[in-house]
Amino acid sequence: MSKRQRTRVIRGVQYAVLVAVILFAALFADWGKIAKAFFNVDVALAQFPDIITSALLNTIVYTALGFGFGLVLGVVLALMRLSSVAPYRWIATIYVEFFRGVPALLVFIALGYGVPIAFQLVFDIYSTVMLSLGLVGAAYMAETIRAGVQAVPKGQVEAARSLGMSSARTMVTVVMPQAFRIILPPLTNELILLTKDSSLIYLLGLSAAQYELSKFGRGALIQYQSLTPILLAGLCYLIITIPLSRLSSRLERRYGGGARSK
């Protein structure tokens, strides 16, 4: 058998297995219970408009706060990692390794419950989410930004310095604009991951007006004893993440870039 024939046989077997799995699910699934559990129209209608005007809106706000803080901190950490001053590099390296190594869940718990006990500091819910998501996101964004800065050709830096620009002005006007153009795709991926990490806010004890999508879905699940609200919450996440994924893919094709792995 030739290589081409083996490839066609293997592909045929894969299609046959896929069709068998679909037929098995279609023939043996209890569609009545599935429809009642996941597609209850009355329960779905009862979720509107709060799932949009409150839960979806809160998710976007929490993510934007975390991403904004994380981006600013990420830039600072990236510059510290690139600094010629050794202590700056050590501090930034320890920070990046620590926050990339611990789960975001622990960061939420530490800021939500540990800091108030240890330092008598009580943050409001928005500050806690901004700090928690931002601290974790900054560790990943710092490495992305550092890679982007290092990708800018050194000749452009030397040209800017030969024109009399200071190091700071060269960084702000020449290096950083080009670096951000390079890192736009991975930064978009980080925004998607922070959107999903925002679901960890449920640990902090929220009022109904502060619910994000995940907490909103779980609350309605308990109230209606139906999985329909969870399905709606998942669809709302897709409303956010699919356009961002498409945008990231387009930017990646245009500029190239990497992605955060968890």
Coordinates of C-alpha atoms in Angstrom, one line a residue:
M1 CA 0.0 0.0 0.0
S2 CA 1.4 3.4 -1.0
K3 CA 1.8 6.3 1.4
R4 CA -1.1 8.1 -0.2
Q5 CA -3.4 5.1 0.1
R6 CA -2.5 4.7 3.8
T7 CA -3.3 8.3 4.4
R8 CA -6.7 7.9 2.7
V9 CA -7.4 4.7 4.8
I10 CA -6.5 6.4 8.0
R11 CA -8.6 9.5 7.2
G12 CA -11.5 7.2 6.3
V13 CA -11.3 5.4 9.6
Q14 CA -11.2 8.7 11.5
Y15 CA -14.4 9.9 9.6
A16 CA -16.1 6.5 10.4
V17 CA -15.3 6.8 14.1
L18 CA -16.6 10.4 14.1
V19 CA -19.8 9.4 12.5
A20 CA -20.2 6.5 14.9
V21 CA -19.8 8.8 17.9
I22 CA -22.4 11.2 16.5
L23 CA -24.9 8.4 15.8
F24 CA -24.4 6.9 19.2
A25 CA -25.0 10.3 20.9
A26 CA -28.1 11.0 18.6
L27 CA -29.7 7.5 19.2
F28 CA -29.0 7.0 22.9
A29 CA -29.2 10.5 24.4
D30 CA -32.3 11.4 26.3
W31 CA -33.3 14.4 24.2
G32 CA -36.3 15.1 26.3
K33 CA -34.3 15.6 29.5
I34 CA -31.6 17.5 27.6
A35 CA -34.2 19.9 26.3
K36 CA -35.8 20.4 29.7
A37 CA -32.4 20.8 31.5
F38 CA -30.6 23.1 28.9
F39 CA -33.2 24.7 26.7
N40 CA -36.0 25.7 29.0
V41 CA -37.5 28.7 27.3
D42 CA -39.3 30.1 30.3
V43 CA -36.2 29.9 32.4
A44 CA -34.2 31.5 29.6
L45 CA -36.6 34.4 29.2
A46 CA -36.5 35.0 32.9
Q47 CA -32.8 35.8 32.8
F48 CA -33.3 38.9 30.6
P49 CA -32.4 41.7 30.7
D50 CA -30.3 41.2 33.9
I51 CA -27.9 38.7 32.3
I52 CA -27.0 41.4 29.7
T53 CA -27.4 44.7 31.7
S54 CA -25.8 43.4 34.9
A55 CA -23.8 40.2 34.5
L56 CA -22.3 40.7 31.1
L57 CA -21.7 44.4 31.8
N58 CA -20.0 43.6 35.1
T59 CA -17.8 40.9 33.4
I60 CA -16.6 43.4 30.8
V61 CA -15.9 46.1 33.5
Y62 CA -14.0 43.6 35.8
T63 CA -11.9 42.4 32.8
A64 CA -11.2 45.9 31.6
L65 CA -10.1 47.0 35.1
G66 CA -7.8 44.0 35.5
F67 CA -6.4 44.3 32.0
G68 CA -5.7 48.0 32.3
F69 CA -3.9 47.7 35.6
G70 CA -2.0 44.6 34.4
L71 CA -0.9 46.3 31.2
V72 CA 0.6 49.3 33.1
L73 CA 2.3 47.1 35.7
G74 CA 3.4 44.8 32.9
V75 CA 5.2 47.6 31.1
V76 CA 7.0 48.6 34.3
L77 CA 8.0 45.0 35.0
A78 CA 9.2 44.5 31.4
L79 CA 11.4 47.6 31.6
M80 CA 12.7 46.4 35.0
R81 CA 13.6 43.0 33.4
L82 CA 15.5 44.9 30.6
S83 CA 17.2 47.2 33.1
S84 CA 21.0 47.3 33.5
V85 CA 20.4 47.6 37.2
A86 CA 20.6 44.1 38.6
P87 CA 18.2 44.5 41.6
Y88 CA 15.5 45.7 39.3
R89 CA 15.9 42.6 37.1
W90 CA 15.9 40.4 40.2
I91 CA 12.7 41.9 41.6
A92 CA 10.9 41.7 38.3
T93 CA 12.1 38.1 37.7
I94 CA 10.9 37.0 41.1
Y95 CA 7.5 38.7 40.6
V96 CA 7.0 37.2 37.1
E97 CA 8.0 33.7 38.3
F98 CA 5.8 33.9 41.4
F99 CA 2.6 35.1 39.8
R100 CA 3.0 32.8 36.8
G101 CA 3.4 29.9 39.2
V102 CA 0.5 30.4 41.5
P103 CA -3.1 29.9 40.5
A104 CA -5.2 33.1 40.1
L105 CA -7.6 31.5 42.6
L106 CA -5.1 31.9 45.4
V107 CA -4.4 35.6 44.4
F108 CA -8.2 36.3 44.7
I109 CA -8.3 34.6 48.1
A110 CA -5.1 36.5 49.3
L111 CA -6.4 39.9 48.3
G112 CA -10.0 39.2 49.3
Y113 CA -9.4 37.7 52.7
G114 CA -5.7 37.7 53.5
V115 CA -4.8 41.4 53.0
P116 CA -7.8 42.7 55.1
I117 CA -6.7 40.4 58.0
A118 CA -2.9 41.1 57.7
F119 CA -3.0 44.8 57.0
Q120 CA -6.5 46.0 58.1
L121 CA -7.0 47.1 54.5
V122 CA -10.4 46.5 53.0
F123 CA -10.8 47.0 49.2
D124 CA -14.1 47.4 47.5
I125 CA -15.0 44.7 45.0
Y126 CA -13.8 46.6 41.9
S127 CA -10.4 47.3 43.5
T128 CA -10.0 43.7 44.6
V129 CA -10.8 42.4 41.1
M130 CA -8.6 45.0 39.4
L131 CA -5.7 44.1 41.6
S132 CA -6.2 40.3 41.5
L133 CA -6.6 40.1 37.7
G134 CA -4.0 42.8 37.1
L135 CA -1.3 41.2 39.3
V136 CA -1.7 37.8 37.5
G137 CA -2.1 39.3 34.0
A138 CA 0.9 41.6 34.5
A139 CA 3.3 38.6 35.0
Y140 CA 2.3 37.3 31.6
M141 CA 2.1 40.6 29.9
A142 CA 5.6 41.7 31.2
E143 CA 7.2 38.8 29.4
T144 CA 5.2 39.5 26.2
I145 CA 6.2 43.2 26.3
R146 CA 9.8 42.3 27.0
A147 CA 9.9 40.1 24.0
G148 CA 8.3 42.8 21.9
V149 CA 10.9 45.4 23.0
Q150 CA 13.7 43.0 22.3
A151 CA 12.3 42.4 18.8
V152 CA 12.7 46.0 17.8
P153 CA 15.9 46.3 15.7
K154 CA 18.8 47.8 17.7
G155 CA 19.7 49.9 14.6
Q156 CA 16.6 52.0 15.2
V157 CA 17.6 52.6 18.8
E158 CA 21.1 53.6 17.8
A159 CA 19.7 55.9 15.1
A160 CA 17.4 57.6 17.6
R161 CA 20.3 58.1 20.1
S162 CA 22.5 59.5 17.3
L163 CA 19.8 62.1 16.6
G164 CA 20.2 63.3 20.2
M165 CA 17.2 61.5 21.8
S166 CA 17.6 60.5 25.4
S167 CA 17.1 56.8 26.4
A168 CA 13.7 57.6 27.9
R169 CA 12.5 59.4 24.8
T170 CA 13.9 56.7 22.5
M171 CA 12.0 54.1 24.5
V172 CA 8.7 56.1 24.5
T173 CA 8.7 57.4 20.9
V174 CA 10.6 54.8 19.0
V175 CA 10.7 51.4 20.8
M176 CA 7.4 51.1 22.6
P177 CA 5.1 51.9 19.6
Q178 CA 6.8 49.3 17.5
A179 CA 6.9 46.8 20.4
F180 CA 3.1 47.1 21.0
R181 CA 2.4 46.6 17.3
I182 CA 4.3 43.3 17.5
I183 CA 2.7 42.1 20.8
L184 CA -0.9 43.0 19.9
P185 CA -1.9 39.4 19.2
P186 CA -0.6 37.9 22.5
L187 CA -2.1 40.8 24.4
T188 CA -5.5 40.1 22.9
N189 CA -5.1 36.5 24.0
E190 CA -4.3 37.7 27.5
L191 CA -7.5 39.8 27.4
I192 CA -9.5 36.6 26.6
L193 CA -7.9 34.7 29.5
L194 CA -8.5 37.5 31.9
T195 CA -12.2 37.5 30.8
K196 CA -12.5 33.9 31.9
D197 CA -10.4 34.4 35.1
S198 CA -12.9 37.1 36.1
S199 CA -15.3 34.2 37.0
L200 CA -13.1 33.7 40.1
I201 CA -14.7 36.8 41.7
Y202 CA -17.4 34.5 43.0
L203 CA -15.1 33.8 46.0
L204 CA -15.4 37.4 47.3
G205 CA -19.1 37.3 48.2
L206 CA -21.0 39.5 45.8
S207 CA -24.3 41.3 46.0
A208 CA -26.7 40.6 43.1
A209 CA -25.8 43.8 41.4
Q210 CA -22.2 42.8 41.3
Y211 CA -22.6 39.3 39.8
E212 CA -20.6 38.5 36.8
L213 CA -21.7 35.9 34.2
S214 CA -20.5 32.8 36.1
K215 CA -21.9 33.8 39.4
F216 CA -25.2 34.9 37.8
G217 CA -25.5 31.6 36.1
R218 CA -24.9 29.6 39.2
G219 CA -27.4 31.7 41.2
A220 CA -30.1 31.1 38.6
L221 CA -29.2 27.4 38.5
I222 CA -30.0 27.1 42.2
Q223 CA -33.1 29.1 41.9
Y224 CA -34.7 27.4 38.9
Q225 CA -33.0 23.9 39.2
S226 CA -32.2 24.2 35.5
L227 CA -28.9 24.3 33.6
T228 CA -30.4 26.8 31.1
P229 CA -28.9 29.9 32.9
I230 CA -25.4 28.2 32.8
L231 CA -25.8 27.7 29.0
L232 CA -26.8 31.3 28.6
A233 CA -23.9 32.5 30.6
G234 CA -21.6 30.4 28.4
L235 CA -23.1 31.9 25.3
C236 CA -22.5 35.4 26.8
Y237 CA -18.8 34.5 27.3
L238 CA -18.6 33.5 23.7
I239 CA -20.1 36.9 22.7
I240 CA -17.0 38.4 24.2
T241 CA -14.3 35.8 23.4
I242 CA -15.1 34.8 19.8
P243 CA -14.7 38.4 18.4
L244 CA -11.5 38.8 20.4
S245 CA -10.2 35.4 19.1
R246 CA -11.0 36.4 15.6
L247 CA -9.3 39.8 16.1
S248 CA -6.2 38.0 17.7
S249 CA -6.0 35.7 14.7
R250 CA -6.1 38.5 12.2
L251 CA -3.5 40.5 14.2
E252 CA -1.3 37.4 14.4
R253 CA -1.5 36.8 10.7
R254 CA -0.6 40.4 10.1
Y255 CA 2.1 41.0 12.8
G256 CA 2.9 37.6 14.2
G257 CA 3.2 36.8 17.9
G258 CA 2.9 34.2 20.6
A259 CA 0.3 33.3 23.3
R260 CA 0.1 32.8 27.0
S261 CA 0.0 29.2 28.0
K262 CA -1.6 28.1 31.3

